[in-house]
XYZ file of C-alpha atoms in Angstrom:
312
model
C 12.933 -39.258 -144.100
C 12.590 -40.065 -140.471
C 13.249 -37.143 -138.059
C 15.514 -38.182 -135.194
C 14.803 -36.380 -131.931
C 17.883 -35.131 -130.234
C 17.727 -35.819 -126.422
C 18.928 -32.764 -124.459
C 21.355 -33.333 -121.647
C 19.881 -32.478 -118.268
C 21.456 -30.151 -115.746
C 21.090 -32.634 -112.838
C 23.628 -34.965 -111.374
C 23.099 -37.408 -114.207
C 24.547 -34.832 -116.582
C 27.771 -34.443 -114.566
C 30.796 -36.501 -115.125
C 31.431 -39.025 -112.347
C 34.780 -37.613 -111.270
C 33.181 -34.201 -110.537
C 30.708 -35.817 -108.171
C 33.417 -37.811 -106.406
C 35.625 -34.699 -106.023
C 32.802 -32.625 -104.502
C 31.983 -35.406 -102.074
C 35.625 -35.682 -100.943
C 35.851 -31.897 -100.400
C 32.735 -31.907 -98.205
C 34.128 -34.747 -96.096
C 37.439 -32.904 -95.655
C 35.653 -29.723 -94.482
C 33.599 -31.682 -91.948
C 36.693 -33.515 -90.713
C 38.655 -30.276 -90.195
C 35.721 -28.712 -88.295
C 35.368 -31.701 -85.991
C 39.106 -31.783 -85.268
C 39.133 -28.083 -84.336
C 36.097 -28.538 -82.076
C 37.704 -31.467 -80.281
C 40.897 -29.462 -79.748
C 38.928 -26.616 -78.118
C 37.237 -28.986 -75.680
C 40.553 -30.573 -74.665
C 42.340 -27.208 -74.457
C 39.915 -24.592 -73.086
C 42.749 -22.038 -73.031
C 42.400 -21.875 -76.814
C 38.703 -20.995 -76.476
C 37.551 -17.375 -76.452
C 38.635 -15.847 -73.119
C 36.133 -14.626 -70.548
C 36.162 -11.973 -67.867
C 34.453 -11.966 -64.481
C 31.592 -9.558 -63.880
C 30.172 -10.048 -60.383
C 28.863 -13.580 -60.247
C 28.525 -13.806 -64.046
C 31.114 -14.940 -66.665
C 30.882 -13.079 -69.986
C 33.020 -13.307 -73.168
C 35.932 -10.896 -73.324
C 34.965 -9.532 -76.710
C 31.463 -8.442 -75.593
C 31.152 -4.642 -75.751
C 31.730 -2.838 -72.419
C 28.193 -1.501 -72.396
C 26.786 -5.053 -72.414
C 29.035 -6.116 -69.499
C 28.087 -3.068 -67.451
C 24.407 -3.774 -67.927
C 24.732 -7.360 -66.655
C 22.883 -7.495 -63.279
C 25.059 -8.457 -60.307
C 23.311 -10.363 -57.509
C 24.612 -9.827 -53.941
C 26.188 -12.905 -52.378
C 24.383 -12.334 -49.033
C 21.029 -10.525 -49.295
C 20.577 -7.950 -46.547
C 17.544 -8.209 -44.283
C 16.499 -5.705 -41.632
C 17.789 -6.654 -38.195
C 15.204 -8.169 -35.888
C 14.774 -6.194 -32.682
C 15.344 -8.117 -29.467
C 13.694 -6.252 -26.622
C 13.711 -9.174 -24.174
C 11.395 -11.915 -22.947
C 7.894 -11.521 -21.541
C 6.573 -14.176 -19.147
C 2.941 -14.142 -18.036
C 2.044 -16.204 -14.946
C -1.636 -16.540 -14.062
C -2.230 -17.356 -10.372
C -5.124 -18.832 -8.369
C -6.173 -21.459 -10.923
C -8.288 -24.361 -9.639
C -11.462 -22.757 -8.360
C -13.254 -22.481 -11.719
C -12.946 -23.949 -15.190
C -14.989 -21.148 -16.779
C -12.626 -18.403 -15.661
C -9.698 -20.394 -17.035
C -11.100 -20.736 -20.580
C -10.524 -17.096 -21.551
C -6.806 -17.417 -20.761
C -6.452 -20.692 -22.646
C -7.552 -18.895 -25.829
C -4.510 -16.606 -25.694
C -2.337 -17.646 -28.691
C 1.080 -17.442 -27.030
C 2.879 -19.087 -24.088
C 1.280 -18.524 -20.698
C 2.169 -20.276 -17.417
C -0.614 -21.158 -14.991
C -0.135 -21.519 -11.225
C -2.648 -24.057 -9.883
C -3.693 -24.207 -6.249
C -3.825 -27.663 -4.602
C -6.928 -29.353 -3.213
C -9.410 -27.057 -4.934
C -12.613 -28.262 -6.561
C -11.172 -28.151 -10.069
C -7.434 -28.545 -9.419
C -6.908 -31.649 -11.532
C -9.506 -30.758 -14.156
C -7.841 -27.379 -14.739
C -4.465 -29.108 -15.036
C -5.872 -31.392 -17.734
C -7.385 -28.436 -19.621
C -4.088 -26.539 -19.558
C -2.142 -29.540 -20.823
C -4.692 -30.137 -23.600
C -4.290 -26.502 -24.663
C -0.529 -27.006 -25.044
C 0.398 -24.721 -22.163
C 2.249 -25.317 -18.886
C 1.406 -25.109 -15.200
C 3.223 -24.955 -11.876
C 2.119 -25.510 -8.278
C 0.722 -22.379 -6.616
C 1.697 -23.311 -3.063
C -0.339 -21.641 -0.296
C 1.899 -20.219 2.442
C 1.307 -18.318 5.629
C 0.806 -14.566 5.314
C 1.391 -11.799 7.821
C -1.910 -10.959 9.455
C -5.154 -12.878 9.376
C -5.375 -13.717 5.673
C -6.224 -17.379 5.088
C -3.952 -18.945 2.410
C -6.328 -21.904 2.035
C -6.031 -25.684 2.099
C -2.695 -27.526 2.101
C -0.762 -24.447 3.172
C 2.675 -24.259 4.756
C 2.942 -22.400 8.070
C 5.827 -21.245 10.185
C 6.360 -23.534 13.140
C 5.674 -26.679 11.080
C 8.169 -29.493 11.345
C 10.433 -30.564 8.500
C 8.349 -33.736 8.081
C 5.063 -31.796 7.889
C 6.348 -29.375 5.268
C 7.789 -32.132 3.096
C 4.575 -34.185 3.316
C 2.486 -31.165 2.252
C 4.725 -30.507 -0.737
C 4.692 -34.154 -1.788
C 0.896 -34.279 -1.510
C 0.396 -31.076 -3.512
C 2.805 -31.978 -6.291
C 1.159 -35.406 -6.633
C -1.967 -33.636 -7.909
C 0.052 -31.832 -10.590
C 2.399 -34.381 -12.158
C 3.559 -32.098 -14.977
C 4.555 -29.211 -12.708
C 8.254 -28.373 -13.022
C 8.275 -25.992 -10.105
C 6.193 -23.788 -7.812
C 5.498 -20.255 -6.703
C 4.001 -19.038 -3.445
C 0.383 -18.035 -2.851
C 0.481 -15.250 -0.256
C 3.393 -16.337 1.972
C 4.706 -13.016 3.263
C 5.372 -14.619 6.655
C 6.532 -18.059 5.472
C 8.913 -16.837 2.756
C 10.626 -14.488 5.212
C 11.251 -17.381 7.646
C 14.742 -18.872 7.002
C 13.936 -22.248 8.547
C 10.750 -22.773 6.555
C 12.369 -21.782 3.279
C 15.399 -23.972 3.938
C 13.114 -27.009 4.223
C 11.117 -26.007 1.130
C 14.275 -25.535 -0.937
C 15.685 -28.838 0.263
C 12.606 -30.631 -1.099
C 12.694 -28.750 -4.399
C 16.396 -29.489 -4.845
C 15.928 -33.208 -4.270
C 13.177 -33.332 -6.891
C 14.742 -31.076 -9.547
C 12.073 -28.366 -9.178
C 12.425 -24.580 -9.487
C 11.070 -21.786 -7.286
C 9.401 -18.642 -8.606
C 9.158 -16.104 -5.817
C 5.882 -14.194 -6.045
C 7.783 -11.694 -3.917
C 4.967 -10.692 -1.628
C 7.457 -9.245 0.857
C 10.825 -7.561 0.378
C 12.264 -9.536 3.312
C 11.841 -12.854 1.489
C 14.579 -15.379 2.324
C 13.797 -17.432 -0.780
C 16.745 -16.319 -2.917
C 19.324 -16.966 -0.186
C 17.990 -20.417 0.678
C 17.589 -21.371 -2.983
C 21.263 -20.581 -3.544
C 22.252 -22.688 -0.516
C 20.317 -25.693 -1.829
C 21.211 -25.179 -5.538
C 17.615 -24.517 -6.564
C 16.885 -22.478 -9.718
C 15.331 -19.229 -8.547
C 13.558 -16.268 -10.100
C 11.311 -13.604 -8.680
C 8.483 -11.453 -9.972
C 10.240 -8.316 -11.176
C 7.244 -6.136 -12.082
C 4.078 -5.057 -10.293
C 1.115 -7.416 -10.132
C -0.816 -6.872 -13.347
C -4.275 -6.579 -11.825
C -3.835 -4.679 -8.580
C -6.378 -2.416 -10.231
C -9.006 -4.301 -12.224
C -9.812 -1.765 -14.948
C -8.446 -2.168 -18.472
C -6.363 1.025 -18.513
C -4.541 0.131 -15.293
C -3.819 -3.405 -16.524
C -2.414 -2.124 -19.818
C -0.252 0.357 -17.912
C 1.087 -2.484 -15.729
C 1.894 -4.600 -18.802
C 3.713 -1.647 -20.376
C 5.803 -1.339 -17.218
C 6.654 -5.014 -17.644
C 7.819 -4.336 -21.208
C 10.137 -1.622 -19.910
C 11.558 -4.048 -17.331
C 12.204 -6.656 -20.032
C 14.051 -4.083 -22.133
C 16.346 -3.266 -19.207
C 16.793 -6.682 -17.557
C 16.319 -9.099 -20.463
C 13.066 -10.551 -19.144
C 9.942 -9.572 -17.237
C 8.072 -12.024 -15.012
C 4.550 -10.625 -14.744
C 1.931 -12.162 -12.449
C -1.821 -11.724 -12.716
C -4.842 -13.664 -11.512
C -7.333 -15.889 -13.263
C -10.277 -14.049 -11.701
C -9.555 -10.954 -13.804
C -11.533 -11.096 -17.052
C -10.127 -7.712 -18.097
C -6.597 -9.128 -17.847
C -7.368 -11.871 -20.391
C -8.792 -9.278 -22.795
C -5.762 -7.008 -22.457
C -3.290 -9.875 -22.978
C -5.119 -10.909 -26.148
C -5.456 -7.391 -27.577
C -1.822 -6.457 -26.919
C -0.347 -9.567 -28.542
C 0.389 -7.921 -31.948
C 2.246 -5.062 -30.241
C 4.498 -7.510 -28.360
C 5.692 -8.975 -31.661
C 5.965 -5.629 -33.457
C 8.027 -4.168 -30.614
C 10.489 -7.074 -30.697
C 9.544 -9.015 -27.542
C 9.562 -12.813 -27.217
C 6.796 -14.579 -25.289
C 7.995 -17.493 -23.166
C 6.858 -19.906 -20.479
C 8.578 -19.624 -17.119
C 10.224 -23.038 -17.548
C 12.008 -21.747 -20.694
C 13.640 -18.972 -18.671
C 14.798 -21.438 -16.016
C 16.136 -23.767 -18.705
C 18.149 -20.977 -20.303
C 19.515 -19.979 -16.900
C 20.911 -23.470 -16.380
C 22.523 -23.888 -19.793
C 26.340 -23.916 -19.711
C 27.943 -20.826 -21.225
């Protein structure tokens, strides 16, 4: 007798009847179709989506527990920074430039704006002007003018009793040596600046050429301000003591501190020193960090004149 082996039916798909397989496949398709239709409806109608509430700048679902919402960090819209102090402007003008290039170098190393007043017809007038320009700083004409007494103001000076033509020719000659000068201040000049006729002629020339006048204010009787106003010339005067009346470091620092007080009260301090003072250059360099920390702004004299002439 031959034994016939009975083949067991497997449990895989081959053992299922075809209509079961087809039914399961149709059900899966229907579930997927319903899901996709609901998803599309939510996109088109966001009002049907889970609602949200505002928490600061962040949007969080409404059904999130209150503790979670409270712990959400809120960033300020405008971060607060400490207010910057504005104690005024400090302007340093260094006179008597043109007699030495070596004395000038120490002042050119100062890392903030400094204005240099260059004397005409000196041995190094034009060379000093070139050095200052190369260092990115500015210069003005330091015009010699007659003083009371026997003091000699030097070459190319303006004296009382000169004619209008003589004064204008001297100014034209001196400015020709300093083509980048935007104005001038007086070297000595206690007698000339107190003479109305002389200053009227000087201001007439400056007005015609768009130049400003910084009064070194070597005498209280100076007529410079009055005549500048008559001729529409931009005018400022030194409003602190000369920085190096005394040459020692302590006295110079004290004078600079007085200038800082003046800037705090008046908005600016125009401080004048001299290139011959090595101690002045050291003090200006050492005090630089304190100027910034105390809230002062360092400017060239031309910046102050420019701001004065801006329309309100």
